[in-house]
mmCIF file of C-alpha atoms and ligand atoms in Angstrom:
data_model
loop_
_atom_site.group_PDB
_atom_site.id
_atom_site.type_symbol
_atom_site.label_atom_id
_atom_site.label_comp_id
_atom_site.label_asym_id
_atom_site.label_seq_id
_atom_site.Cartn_x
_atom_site.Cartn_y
_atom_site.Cartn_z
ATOM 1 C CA UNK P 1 1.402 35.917 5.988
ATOM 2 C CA UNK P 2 3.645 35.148 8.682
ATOM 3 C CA UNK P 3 1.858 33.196 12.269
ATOM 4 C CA UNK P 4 3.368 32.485 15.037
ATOM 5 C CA UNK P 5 2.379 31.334 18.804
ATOM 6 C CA UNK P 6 3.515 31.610 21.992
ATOM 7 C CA UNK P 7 2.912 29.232 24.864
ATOM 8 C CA UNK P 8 3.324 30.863 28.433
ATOM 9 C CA UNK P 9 2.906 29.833 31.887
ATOM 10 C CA UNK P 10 1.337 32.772 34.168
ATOM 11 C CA UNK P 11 0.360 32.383 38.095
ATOM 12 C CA UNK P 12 -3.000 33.089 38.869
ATOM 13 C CA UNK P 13 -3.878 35.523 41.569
ATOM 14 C CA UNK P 14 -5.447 32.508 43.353
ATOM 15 C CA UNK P 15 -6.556 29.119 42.671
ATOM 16 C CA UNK P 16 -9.322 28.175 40.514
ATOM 17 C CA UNK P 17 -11.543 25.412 41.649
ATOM 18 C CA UNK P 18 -14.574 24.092 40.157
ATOM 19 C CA UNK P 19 -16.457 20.470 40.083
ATOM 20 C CA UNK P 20 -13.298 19.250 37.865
ATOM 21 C CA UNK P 21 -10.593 20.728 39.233
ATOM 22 C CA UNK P 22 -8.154 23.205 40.352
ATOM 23 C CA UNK P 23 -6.512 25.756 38.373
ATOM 24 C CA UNK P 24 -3.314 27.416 39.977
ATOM 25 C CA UNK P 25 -1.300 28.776 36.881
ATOM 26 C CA UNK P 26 -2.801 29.300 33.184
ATOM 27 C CA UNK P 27 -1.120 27.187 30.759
ATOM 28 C CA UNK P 28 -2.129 29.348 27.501
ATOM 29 C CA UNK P 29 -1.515 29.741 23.691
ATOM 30 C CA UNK P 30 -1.180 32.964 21.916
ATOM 31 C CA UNK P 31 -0.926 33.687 18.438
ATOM 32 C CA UNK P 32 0.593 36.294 16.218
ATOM 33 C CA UNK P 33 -0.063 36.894 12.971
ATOM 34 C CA UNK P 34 1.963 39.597 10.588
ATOM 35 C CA UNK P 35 0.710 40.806 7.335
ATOM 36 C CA UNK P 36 1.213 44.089 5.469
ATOM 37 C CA UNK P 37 2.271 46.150 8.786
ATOM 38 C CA UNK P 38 -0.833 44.745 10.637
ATOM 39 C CA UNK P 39 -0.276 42.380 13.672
ATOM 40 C CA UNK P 40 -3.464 40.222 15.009
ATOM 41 C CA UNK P 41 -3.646 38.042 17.948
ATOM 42 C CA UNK P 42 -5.749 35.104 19.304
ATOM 43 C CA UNK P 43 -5.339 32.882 22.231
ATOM 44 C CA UNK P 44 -6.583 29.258 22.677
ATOM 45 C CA UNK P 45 -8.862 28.681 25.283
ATOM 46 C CA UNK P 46 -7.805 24.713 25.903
ATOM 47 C CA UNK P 47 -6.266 24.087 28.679
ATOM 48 C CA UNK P 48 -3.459 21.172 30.162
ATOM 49 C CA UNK P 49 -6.487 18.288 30.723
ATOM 50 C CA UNK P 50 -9.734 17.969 28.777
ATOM 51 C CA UNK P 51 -11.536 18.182 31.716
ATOM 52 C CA UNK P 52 -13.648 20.552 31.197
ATOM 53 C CA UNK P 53 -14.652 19.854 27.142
ATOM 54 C CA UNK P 54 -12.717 16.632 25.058
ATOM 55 C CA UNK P 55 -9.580 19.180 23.598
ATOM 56 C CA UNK P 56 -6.846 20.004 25.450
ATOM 57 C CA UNK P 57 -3.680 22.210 24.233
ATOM 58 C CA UNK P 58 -1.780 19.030 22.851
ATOM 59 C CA UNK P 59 -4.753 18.286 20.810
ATOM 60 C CA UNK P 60 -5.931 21.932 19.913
ATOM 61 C CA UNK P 61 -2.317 23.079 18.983
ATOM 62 C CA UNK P 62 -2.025 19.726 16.906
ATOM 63 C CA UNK P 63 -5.095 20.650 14.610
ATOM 64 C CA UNK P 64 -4.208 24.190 14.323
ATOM 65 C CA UNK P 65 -0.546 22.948 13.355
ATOM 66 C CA UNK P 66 -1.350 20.551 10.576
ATOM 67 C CA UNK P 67 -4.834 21.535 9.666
ATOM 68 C CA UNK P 68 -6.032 25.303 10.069
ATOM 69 C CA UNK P 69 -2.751 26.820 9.389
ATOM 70 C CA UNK P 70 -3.304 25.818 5.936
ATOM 71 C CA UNK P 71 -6.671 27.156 5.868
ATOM 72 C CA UNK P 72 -5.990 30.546 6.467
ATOM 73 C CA UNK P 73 -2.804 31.133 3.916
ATOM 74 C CA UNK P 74 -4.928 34.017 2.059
ATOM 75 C CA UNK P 75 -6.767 35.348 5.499
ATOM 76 C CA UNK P 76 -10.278 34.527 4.622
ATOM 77 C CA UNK P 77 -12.824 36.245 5.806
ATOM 78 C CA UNK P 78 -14.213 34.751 9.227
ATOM 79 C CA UNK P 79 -17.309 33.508 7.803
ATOM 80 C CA UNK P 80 -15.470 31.655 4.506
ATOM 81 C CA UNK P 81 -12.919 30.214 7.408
ATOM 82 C CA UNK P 82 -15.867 28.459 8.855
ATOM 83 C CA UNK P 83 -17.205 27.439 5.656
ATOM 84 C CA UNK P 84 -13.640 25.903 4.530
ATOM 85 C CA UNK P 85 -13.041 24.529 7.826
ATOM 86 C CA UNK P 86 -16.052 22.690 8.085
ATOM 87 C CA UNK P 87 -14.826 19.254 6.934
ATOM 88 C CA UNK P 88 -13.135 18.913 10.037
ATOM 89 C CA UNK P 89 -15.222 17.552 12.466
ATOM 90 C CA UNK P 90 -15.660 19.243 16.058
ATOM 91 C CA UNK P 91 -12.311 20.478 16.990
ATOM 92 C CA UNK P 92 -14.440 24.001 17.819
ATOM 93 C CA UNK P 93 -11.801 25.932 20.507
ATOM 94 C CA UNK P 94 -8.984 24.666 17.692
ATOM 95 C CA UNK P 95 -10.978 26.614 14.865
ATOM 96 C CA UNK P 96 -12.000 29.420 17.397
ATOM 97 C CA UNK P 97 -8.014 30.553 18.012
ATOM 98 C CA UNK P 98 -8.028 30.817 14.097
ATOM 99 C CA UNK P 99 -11.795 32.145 13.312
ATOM 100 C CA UNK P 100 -10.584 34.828 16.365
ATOM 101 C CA UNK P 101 -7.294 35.582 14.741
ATOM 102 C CA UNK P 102 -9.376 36.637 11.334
ATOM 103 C CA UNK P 103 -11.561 38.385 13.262
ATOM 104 C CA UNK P 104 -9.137 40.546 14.641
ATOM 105 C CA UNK P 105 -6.927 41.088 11.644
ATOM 106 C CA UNK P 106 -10.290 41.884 9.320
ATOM 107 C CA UNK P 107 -11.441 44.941 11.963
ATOM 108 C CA UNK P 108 -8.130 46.193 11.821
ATOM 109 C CA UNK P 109 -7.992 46.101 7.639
ATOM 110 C CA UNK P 110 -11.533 47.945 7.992
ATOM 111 C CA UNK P 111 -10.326 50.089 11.037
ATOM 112 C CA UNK P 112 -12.973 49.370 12.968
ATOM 113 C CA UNK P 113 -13.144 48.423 16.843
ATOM 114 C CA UNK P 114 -13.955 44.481 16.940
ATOM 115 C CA UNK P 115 -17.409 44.893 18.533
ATOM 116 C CA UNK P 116 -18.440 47.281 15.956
ATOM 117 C CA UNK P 117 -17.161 45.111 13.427
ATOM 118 C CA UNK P 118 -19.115 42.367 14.524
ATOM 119 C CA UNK P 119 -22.509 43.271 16.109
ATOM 120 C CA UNK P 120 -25.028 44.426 14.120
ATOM 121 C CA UNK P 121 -26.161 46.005 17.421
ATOM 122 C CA UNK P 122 -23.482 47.264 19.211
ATOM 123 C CA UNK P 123 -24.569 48.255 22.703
ATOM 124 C CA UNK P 124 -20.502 50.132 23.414
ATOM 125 C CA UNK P 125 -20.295 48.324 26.861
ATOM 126 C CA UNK P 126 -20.342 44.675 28.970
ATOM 127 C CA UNK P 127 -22.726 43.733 31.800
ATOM 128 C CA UNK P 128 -20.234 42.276 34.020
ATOM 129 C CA UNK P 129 -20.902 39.595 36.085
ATOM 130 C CA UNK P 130 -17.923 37.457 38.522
ATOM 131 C CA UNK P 131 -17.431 33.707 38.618
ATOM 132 C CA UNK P 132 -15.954 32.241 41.880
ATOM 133 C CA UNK P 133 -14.531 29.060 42.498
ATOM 134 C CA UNK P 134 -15.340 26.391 45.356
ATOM 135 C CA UNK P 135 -13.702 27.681 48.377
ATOM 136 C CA UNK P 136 -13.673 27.487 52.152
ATOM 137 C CA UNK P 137 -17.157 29.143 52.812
ATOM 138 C CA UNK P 138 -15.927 31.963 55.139
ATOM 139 C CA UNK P 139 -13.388 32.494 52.013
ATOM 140 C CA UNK P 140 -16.907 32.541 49.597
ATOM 141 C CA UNK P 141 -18.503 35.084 51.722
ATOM 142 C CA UNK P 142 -16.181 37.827 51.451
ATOM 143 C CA UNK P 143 -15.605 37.551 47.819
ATOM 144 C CA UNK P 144 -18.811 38.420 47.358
ATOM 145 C CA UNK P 145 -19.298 41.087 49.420
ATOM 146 C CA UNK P 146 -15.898 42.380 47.886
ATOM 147 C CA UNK P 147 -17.178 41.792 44.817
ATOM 148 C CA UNK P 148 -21.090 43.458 45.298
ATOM 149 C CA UNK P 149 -18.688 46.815 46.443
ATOM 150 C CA UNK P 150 -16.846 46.119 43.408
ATOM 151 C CA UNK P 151 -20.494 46.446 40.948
ATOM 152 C CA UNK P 152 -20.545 43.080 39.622
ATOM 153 C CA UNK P 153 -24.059 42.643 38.691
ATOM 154 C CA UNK P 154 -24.299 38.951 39.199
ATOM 155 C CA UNK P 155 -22.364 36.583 41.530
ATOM 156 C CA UNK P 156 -22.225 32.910 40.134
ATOM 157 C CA UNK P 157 -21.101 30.470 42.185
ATOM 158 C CA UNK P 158 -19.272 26.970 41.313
ATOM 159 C CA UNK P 159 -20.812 24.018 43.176
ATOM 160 C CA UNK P 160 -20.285 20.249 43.365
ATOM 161 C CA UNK P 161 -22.072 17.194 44.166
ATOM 162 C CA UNK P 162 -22.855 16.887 47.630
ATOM 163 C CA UNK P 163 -21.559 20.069 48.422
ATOM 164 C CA UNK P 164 -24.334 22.668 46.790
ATOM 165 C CA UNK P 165 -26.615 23.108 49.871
ATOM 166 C CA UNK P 166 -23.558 23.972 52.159
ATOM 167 C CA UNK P 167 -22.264 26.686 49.151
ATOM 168 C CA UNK P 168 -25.593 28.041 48.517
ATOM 169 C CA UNK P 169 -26.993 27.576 52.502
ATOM 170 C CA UNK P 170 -25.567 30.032 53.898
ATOM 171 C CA UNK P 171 -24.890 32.279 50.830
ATOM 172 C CA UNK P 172 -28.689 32.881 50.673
ATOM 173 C CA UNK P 173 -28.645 33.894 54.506
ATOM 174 C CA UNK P 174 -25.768 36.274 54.233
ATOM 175 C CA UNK P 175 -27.401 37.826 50.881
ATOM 176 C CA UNK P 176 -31.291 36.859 50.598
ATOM 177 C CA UNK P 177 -31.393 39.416 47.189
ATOM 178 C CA UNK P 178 -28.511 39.191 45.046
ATOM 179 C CA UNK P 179 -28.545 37.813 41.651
ATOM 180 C CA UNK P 180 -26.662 34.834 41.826
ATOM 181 C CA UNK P 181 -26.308 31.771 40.085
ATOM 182 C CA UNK P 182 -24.847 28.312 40.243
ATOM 183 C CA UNK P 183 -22.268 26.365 37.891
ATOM 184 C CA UNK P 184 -22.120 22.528 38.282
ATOM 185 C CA UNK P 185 -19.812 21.862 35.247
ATOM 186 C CA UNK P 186 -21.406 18.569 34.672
ATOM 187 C CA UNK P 187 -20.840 17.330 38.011
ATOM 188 C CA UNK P 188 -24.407 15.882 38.373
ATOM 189 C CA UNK P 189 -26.042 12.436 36.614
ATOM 190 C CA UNK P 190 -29.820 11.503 36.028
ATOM 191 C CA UNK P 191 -29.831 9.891 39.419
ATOM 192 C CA UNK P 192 -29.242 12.970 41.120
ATOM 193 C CA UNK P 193 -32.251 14.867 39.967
ATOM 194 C CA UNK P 194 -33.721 14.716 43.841
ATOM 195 C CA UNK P 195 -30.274 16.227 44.549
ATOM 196 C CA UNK P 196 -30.998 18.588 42.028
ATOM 197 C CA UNK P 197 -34.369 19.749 43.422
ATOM 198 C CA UNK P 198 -32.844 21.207 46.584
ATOM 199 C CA UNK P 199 -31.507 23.811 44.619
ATOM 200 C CA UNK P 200 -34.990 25.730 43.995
ATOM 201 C CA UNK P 201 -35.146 26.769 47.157
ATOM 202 C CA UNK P 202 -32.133 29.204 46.666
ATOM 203 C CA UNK P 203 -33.690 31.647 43.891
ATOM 204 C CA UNK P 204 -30.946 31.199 41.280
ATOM 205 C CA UNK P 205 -31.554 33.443 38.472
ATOM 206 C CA UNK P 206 -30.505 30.048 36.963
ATOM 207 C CA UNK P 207 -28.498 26.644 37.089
ATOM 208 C CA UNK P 208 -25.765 26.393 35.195
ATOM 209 C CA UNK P 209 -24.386 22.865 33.318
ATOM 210 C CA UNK P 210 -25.370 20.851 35.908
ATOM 211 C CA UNK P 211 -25.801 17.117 33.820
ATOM 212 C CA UNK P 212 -23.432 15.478 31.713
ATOM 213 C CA UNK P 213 -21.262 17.892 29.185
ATOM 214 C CA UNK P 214 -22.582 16.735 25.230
ATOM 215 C CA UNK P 215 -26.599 16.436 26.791
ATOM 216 C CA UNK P 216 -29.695 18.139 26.321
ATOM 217 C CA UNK P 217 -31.827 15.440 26.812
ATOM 218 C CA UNK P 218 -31.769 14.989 30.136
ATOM 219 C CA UNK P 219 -31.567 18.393 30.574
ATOM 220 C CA UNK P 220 -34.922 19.580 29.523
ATOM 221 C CA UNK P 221 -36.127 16.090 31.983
ATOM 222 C CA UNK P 222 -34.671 18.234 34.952
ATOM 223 C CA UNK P 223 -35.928 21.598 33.518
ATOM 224 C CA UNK P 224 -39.696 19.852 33.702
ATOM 225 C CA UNK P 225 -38.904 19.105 37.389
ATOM 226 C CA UNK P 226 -37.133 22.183 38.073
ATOM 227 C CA UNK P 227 -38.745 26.018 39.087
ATOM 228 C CA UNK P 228 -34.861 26.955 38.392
ATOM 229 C CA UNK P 229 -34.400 28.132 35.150
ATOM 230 C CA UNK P 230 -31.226 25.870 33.623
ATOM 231 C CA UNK P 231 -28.733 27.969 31.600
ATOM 232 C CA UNK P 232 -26.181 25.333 29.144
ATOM 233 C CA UNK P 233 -22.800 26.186 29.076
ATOM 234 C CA UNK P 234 -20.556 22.977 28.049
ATOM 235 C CA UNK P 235 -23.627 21.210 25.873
ATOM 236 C CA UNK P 236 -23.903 24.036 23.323
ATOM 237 C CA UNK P 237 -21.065 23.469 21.009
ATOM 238 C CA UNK P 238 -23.106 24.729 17.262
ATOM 239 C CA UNK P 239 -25.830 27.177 16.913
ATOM 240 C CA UNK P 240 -27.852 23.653 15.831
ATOM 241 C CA UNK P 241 -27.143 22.444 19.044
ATOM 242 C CA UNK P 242 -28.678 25.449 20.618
ATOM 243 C CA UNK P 243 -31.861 25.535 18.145
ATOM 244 C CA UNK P 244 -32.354 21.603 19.973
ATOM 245 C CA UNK P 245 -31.759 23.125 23.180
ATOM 246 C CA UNK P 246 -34.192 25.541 23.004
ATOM 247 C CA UNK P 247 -36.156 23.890 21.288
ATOM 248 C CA UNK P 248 -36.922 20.544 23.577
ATOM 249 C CA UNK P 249 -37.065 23.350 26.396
ATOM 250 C CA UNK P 250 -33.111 21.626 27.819
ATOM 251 C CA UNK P 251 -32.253 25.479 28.587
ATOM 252 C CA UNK P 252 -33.723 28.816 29.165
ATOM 253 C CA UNK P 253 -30.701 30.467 28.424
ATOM 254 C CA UNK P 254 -27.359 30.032 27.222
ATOM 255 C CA UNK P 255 -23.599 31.042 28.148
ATOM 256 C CA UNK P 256 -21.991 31.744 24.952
ATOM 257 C CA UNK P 257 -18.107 31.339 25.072
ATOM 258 C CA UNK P 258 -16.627 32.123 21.833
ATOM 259 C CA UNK P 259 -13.908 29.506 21.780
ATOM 260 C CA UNK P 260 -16.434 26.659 22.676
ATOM 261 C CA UNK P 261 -18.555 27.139 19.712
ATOM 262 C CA UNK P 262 -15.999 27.775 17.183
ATOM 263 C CA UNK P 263 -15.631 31.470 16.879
ATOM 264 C CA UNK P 264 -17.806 34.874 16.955
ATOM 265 C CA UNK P 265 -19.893 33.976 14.110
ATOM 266 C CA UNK P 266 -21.195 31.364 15.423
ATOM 267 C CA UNK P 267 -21.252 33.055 18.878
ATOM 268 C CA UNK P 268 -23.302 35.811 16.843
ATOM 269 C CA UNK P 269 -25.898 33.342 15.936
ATOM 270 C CA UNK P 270 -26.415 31.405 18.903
ATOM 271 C CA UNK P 271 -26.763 34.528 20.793
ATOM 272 C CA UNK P 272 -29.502 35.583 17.805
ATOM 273 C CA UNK P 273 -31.179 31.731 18.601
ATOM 274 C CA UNK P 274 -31.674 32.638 22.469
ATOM 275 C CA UNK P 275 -33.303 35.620 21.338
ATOM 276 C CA UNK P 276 -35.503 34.531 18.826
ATOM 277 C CA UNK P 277 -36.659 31.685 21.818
ATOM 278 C CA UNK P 278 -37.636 34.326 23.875
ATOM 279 C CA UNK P 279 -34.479 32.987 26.003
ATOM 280 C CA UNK P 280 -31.273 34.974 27.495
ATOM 281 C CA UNK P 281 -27.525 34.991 26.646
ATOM 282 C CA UNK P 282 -24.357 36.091 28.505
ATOM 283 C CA UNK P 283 -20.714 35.739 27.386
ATOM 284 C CA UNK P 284 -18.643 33.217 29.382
ATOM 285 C CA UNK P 285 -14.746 32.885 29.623
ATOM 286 C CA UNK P 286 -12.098 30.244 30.336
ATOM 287 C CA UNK P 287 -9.999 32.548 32.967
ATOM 288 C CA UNK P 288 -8.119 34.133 29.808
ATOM 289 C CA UNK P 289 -5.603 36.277 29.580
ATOM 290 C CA UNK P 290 -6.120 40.052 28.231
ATOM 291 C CA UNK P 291 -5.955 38.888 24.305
ATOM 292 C CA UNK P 292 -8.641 36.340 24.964
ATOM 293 C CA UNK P 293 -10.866 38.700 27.432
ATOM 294 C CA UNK P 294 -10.734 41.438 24.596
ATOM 295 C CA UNK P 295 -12.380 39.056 22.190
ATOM 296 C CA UNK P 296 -15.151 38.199 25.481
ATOM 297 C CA UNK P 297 -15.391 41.556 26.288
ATOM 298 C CA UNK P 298 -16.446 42.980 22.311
ATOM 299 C CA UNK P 299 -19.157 40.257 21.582
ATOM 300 C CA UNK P 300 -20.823 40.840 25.322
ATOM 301 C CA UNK P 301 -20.981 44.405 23.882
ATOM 302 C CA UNK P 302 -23.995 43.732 22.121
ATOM 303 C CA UNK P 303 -27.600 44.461 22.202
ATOM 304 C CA UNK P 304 -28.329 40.381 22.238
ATOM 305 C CA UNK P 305 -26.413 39.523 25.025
ATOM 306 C CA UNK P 306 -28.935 40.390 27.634
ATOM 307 C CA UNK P 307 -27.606 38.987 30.873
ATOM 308 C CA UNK P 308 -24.214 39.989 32.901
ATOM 309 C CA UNK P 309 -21.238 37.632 31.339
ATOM 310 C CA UNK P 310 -18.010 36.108 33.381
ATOM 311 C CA UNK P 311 -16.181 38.580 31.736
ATOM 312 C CA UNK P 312 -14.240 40.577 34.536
ATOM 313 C CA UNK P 313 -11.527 42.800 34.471
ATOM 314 C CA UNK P 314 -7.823 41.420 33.981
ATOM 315 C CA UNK P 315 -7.120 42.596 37.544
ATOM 316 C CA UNK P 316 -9.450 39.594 39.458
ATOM 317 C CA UNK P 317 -7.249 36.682 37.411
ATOM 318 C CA UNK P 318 -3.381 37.826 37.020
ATOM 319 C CA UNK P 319 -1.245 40.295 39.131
ATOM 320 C CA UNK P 320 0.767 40.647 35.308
ATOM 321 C CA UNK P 321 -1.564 40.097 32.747
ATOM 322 C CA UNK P 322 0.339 39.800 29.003
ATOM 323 C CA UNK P 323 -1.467 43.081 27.563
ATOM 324 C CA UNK P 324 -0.641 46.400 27.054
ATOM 325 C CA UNK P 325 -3.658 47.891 28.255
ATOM 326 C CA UNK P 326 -5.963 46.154 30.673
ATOM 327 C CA UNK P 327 -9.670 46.896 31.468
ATOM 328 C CA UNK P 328 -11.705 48.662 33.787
ATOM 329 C CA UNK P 329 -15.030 48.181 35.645
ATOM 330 C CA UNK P 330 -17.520 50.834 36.590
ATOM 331 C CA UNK P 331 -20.485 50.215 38.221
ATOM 332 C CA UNK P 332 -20.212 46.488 36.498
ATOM 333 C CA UNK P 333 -19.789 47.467 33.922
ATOM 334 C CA UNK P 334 -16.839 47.059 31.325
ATOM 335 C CA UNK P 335 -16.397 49.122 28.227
ATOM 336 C CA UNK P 336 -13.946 47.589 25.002
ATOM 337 C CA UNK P 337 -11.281 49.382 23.692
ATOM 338 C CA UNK P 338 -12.132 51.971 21.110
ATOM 339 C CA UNK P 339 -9.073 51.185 18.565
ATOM 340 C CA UNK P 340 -9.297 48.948 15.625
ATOM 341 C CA UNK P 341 -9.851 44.866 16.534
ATOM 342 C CA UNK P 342 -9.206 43.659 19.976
ATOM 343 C CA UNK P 343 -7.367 46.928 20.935
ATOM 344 C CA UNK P 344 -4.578 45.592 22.731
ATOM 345 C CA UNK P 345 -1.122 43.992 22.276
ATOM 346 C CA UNK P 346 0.898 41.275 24.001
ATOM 347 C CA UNK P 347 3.101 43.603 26.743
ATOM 348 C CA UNK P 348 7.011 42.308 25.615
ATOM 349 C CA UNK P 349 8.353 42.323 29.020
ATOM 350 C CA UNK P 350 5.751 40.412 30.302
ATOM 351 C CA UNK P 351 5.734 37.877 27.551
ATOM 352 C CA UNK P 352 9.275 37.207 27.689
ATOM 353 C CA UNK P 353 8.950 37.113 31.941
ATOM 354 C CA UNK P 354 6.085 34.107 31.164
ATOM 355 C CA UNK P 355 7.137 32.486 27.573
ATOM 356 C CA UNK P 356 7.924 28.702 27.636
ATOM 357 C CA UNK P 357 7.900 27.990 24.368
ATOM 358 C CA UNK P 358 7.403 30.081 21.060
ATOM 359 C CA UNK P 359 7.859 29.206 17.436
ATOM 360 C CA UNK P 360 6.399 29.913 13.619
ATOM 361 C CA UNK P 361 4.008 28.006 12.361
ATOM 362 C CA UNK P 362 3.619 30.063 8.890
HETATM 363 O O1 OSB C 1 -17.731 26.704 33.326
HETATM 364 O O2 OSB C 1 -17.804 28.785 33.044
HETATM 365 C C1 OSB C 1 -17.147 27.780 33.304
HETATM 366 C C2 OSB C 1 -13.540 28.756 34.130
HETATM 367 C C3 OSB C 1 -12.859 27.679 33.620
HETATM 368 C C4 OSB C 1 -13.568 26.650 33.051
HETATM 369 C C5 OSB C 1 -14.963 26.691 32.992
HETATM 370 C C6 OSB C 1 -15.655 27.787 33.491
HETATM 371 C C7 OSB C 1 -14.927 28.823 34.101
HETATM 372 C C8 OSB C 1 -15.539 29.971 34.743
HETATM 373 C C9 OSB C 1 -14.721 31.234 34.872
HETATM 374 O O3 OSB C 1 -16.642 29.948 35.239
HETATM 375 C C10 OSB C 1 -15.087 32.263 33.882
HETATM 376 C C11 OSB C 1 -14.117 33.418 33.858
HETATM 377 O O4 OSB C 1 -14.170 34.232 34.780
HETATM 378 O O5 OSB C 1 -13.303 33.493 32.911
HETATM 379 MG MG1 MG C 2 -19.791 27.053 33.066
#
C-alpha cells in the first residue's frame, strides 16, 4: 500500500466570511492511496486556524502522520478502522481523511458507486441547498436572488453578534417566503439569549450553532425559549453526542459533515439518530474541493438525509477546482457520479498549477 498527500493552495472565487473569520484561498490536504491498480483519494477538511473546531492542518496532518498511517497498513474495512482507531481520543476530521480514504478504495474493490456502497437507502440524488458568507447587504441580496434562479432549495445565511437583525431585516423584506436559515458558528453566549429571541421573528426553517462549539446544554435552554427550531452543527462530534442532543431536546435537527464526526459511518448513524427522534438531517461542507464534495455529495444521496445540504456545485467555490469531472445542479438538485467510489480524480494540471507541498507517507 503506497499513501501519499498533497497540500495545495487554491483561490477562492470570493471570500468566505463567517462569525470567525474570512476565508480567501483554501489551504487543503489531499491524499492518494495506490494498491493493486486502484487509486483512492481523501481530503482533510482542517483548515490553517482551529477556529472553527480545536484541529487545524498542523495538528490533523500530525496524527494522520504518526498515528493513522499505521492503522490502515492492511486497508481495513471502514468500520474495523473506527474500531482500531478508537484509542485515540477525538482527533475526528484526522480519522475522517483516513475512514474517507477506505471508503473510497472499498467501493472501488466492490465496484460500486460510493453512495450505493454506503446507504442502505440510496435516494441517487442531493437536495442542494447554498451557504453564503457575511457580506455587504446589497452584496447578500443578489446572491440570493442569483442563487433562487440558480434552484437552490434553501438559502442559509451566516450571521454574527450584533449584526443578525441587519442580515436577516431586510432579507425577510426582499424574500418574505424562502426557506432560509441562519448559521452563527458559535458566535453567541448564554447572556445573549434576549439577543437570540429577535431571531423568531424571521421564520428560519432553523438556527444554526448559535452557542458555544462542544455545548448542548445551553442549547436545549435556548431551544425552550426559542419558536426557532435550532439545528447543531459544530457540537455534534459522535453519534452519542447526537443521541444527548436529541435527547435533552438541544437540537431539532442536525448538519452532518462527514469529516467532523469522524467519517461516513458515523455520519450514517447520526443521520439514522435524527431520524429515529423524529428530527431532520442535511449534509454540511467545509468549502472543499471536488475530492471532498464527492464524499458530501454521496452520503446526502440518501433516503435519511431529509433536508437540502451545503453541498453545491464545484463551480460557486473555485474557478479551477482539482477534479476531473465537476458537478452539476438541476433544479437544486445534484446527482453523484455513477462510477465506482467518489467518481472522480485529482485533474494533474491543476494539481501541479496549486501543489505546495507533496510527499509519501506509506
Ligand atoms: O459552519 O457550516 C459551517 C464553511 C466553513 C466552515 C464552517 C461552515 C461553512 C459553511 C460552508 O457554511 C459550507 C459549504 O458550502 O461548503
Ligand atoms: Mg455551520
Amino acid at each position: 500500500m503506497n499513501l501519499k498527500y498533497y497540500r495545495l493552495k487554491i483561490p477562492m472565487k470570493s471570500p468566505f466570511t463567517t462569525s470567525f473569520g474570512t476565508t480567501l484561498d483554501k489551504d487543503v490536504i489531499i491524499f492518494e492511496l495506490n494498491h493493486d491498480g486502484i487509486k483512492a483519494f481523501s481530503e482533510l477538511i482542517t483548515s490553517e486556524d482551529p477556529f472553527y473546531g480545536p484541529e487545524d492542518n498542523t495538528t490533523a496532518f500530525h496524527i494522520i502522520k504518526n498515528y493513522l498511517v499505521k492503522l490502515i497498513q492492511n486497508l481495513p474495512s471502514p468500520e474495523k478502522f473506527n474500531e482500531i482507531s478508537n484509542f485515540i481520543r477525538g482527533n475526528n476530521m484526522a480519522k475522517a481523511a483516513m475512514e474517507m480514504l477506505l471508503y473510497d478504495y472499498h467501493s472501488k474493490v466492490a465496484e460500486k458507486p460510493l453512495f450505493e456502497f454506503i446507504n442502505e437507502k440510496p435516494r441517487g440524488y442531493a437536495n442542494a441547498g447554498i451557504s453564503l458568507g457575511i457580506d455587504k447587504i446589497n452584496v447578500t441580496l443578489e446572491k440570493i436572488q442569483q442563487s433562487l434562479d440558480k434552484g437552490y432549495k434553501r438559502i442559509k445565511v451566516k450571521i454574527r453578534k450584533g449584526g443578525e437583525v441587519s442580515i436577516l431585516a431586510p432579507i425577510r423584506d426582499h424574500f418574505p417566503d424562502i426557506p432560509l436559515s441562519a448559521d452563527a458558528n458559535s458566535d453567541y453566549t448564554v447572556k445573549d439569549f434576549k439577543t437570540l429571541e429577535k431571531i423568531d421573528k424571521f421564520d428560519l426553517i432553523y438556527l444554526e450553532q448559535p452557542l458555544y462549539h462542544d455545548d448542548i446544554i445551553y442549547h436545549s435552554k435556548l431551544a425552550k425559549i426559542l419558536s426557532t427550531p435550532i439545528c447543531l452543527d459544530e457540537s455534534i462530534t459522535s453519534p452519542e453526542i447526537a443521541e444527548n442532543a436529541f435527547e435533552i431536546g438541544a437540537c431539532r435537527v442536525v448538519n452532518i459533515k462527514p469529516g467532523r464526526v469522524g467519517g461516513l459511518y458515523n455520519s450514517n448513524l447520526i443521520a439514522k439518530i435524527a431520524s429515529n427522534n423524529k428530527g431532520h438531517a442535511w449534509i454540511g461542507g467545509m468549502l472543499e474541493t471536488g475530492i471532498g464534495r464527492s464524499f458530501n455529495i454521496a452520503m446526502a444521496s440518501s433516503e435519511l438525509i431529509d433536508y437540502p445540504g451545503d453541498t453545491s456545485p464545484n463551480e460557486r467555490y473555485f474557478s479551477q477546482d482539482i477534479v476531473d469531472r465537476l458537478f452539476e445542479m438541476n433544479d437544486g438538485i445534484i446527482k453523484p457520479f455513477n462510477s465506482p467510489g467518489i467518481g472522480v480524480k485529482i485533474n494533474e494540471s491543476v494539481l501541479t498549477q496549486f501543489k505546495v507541498e507533496e510527499g509519501v507517507l506509506s
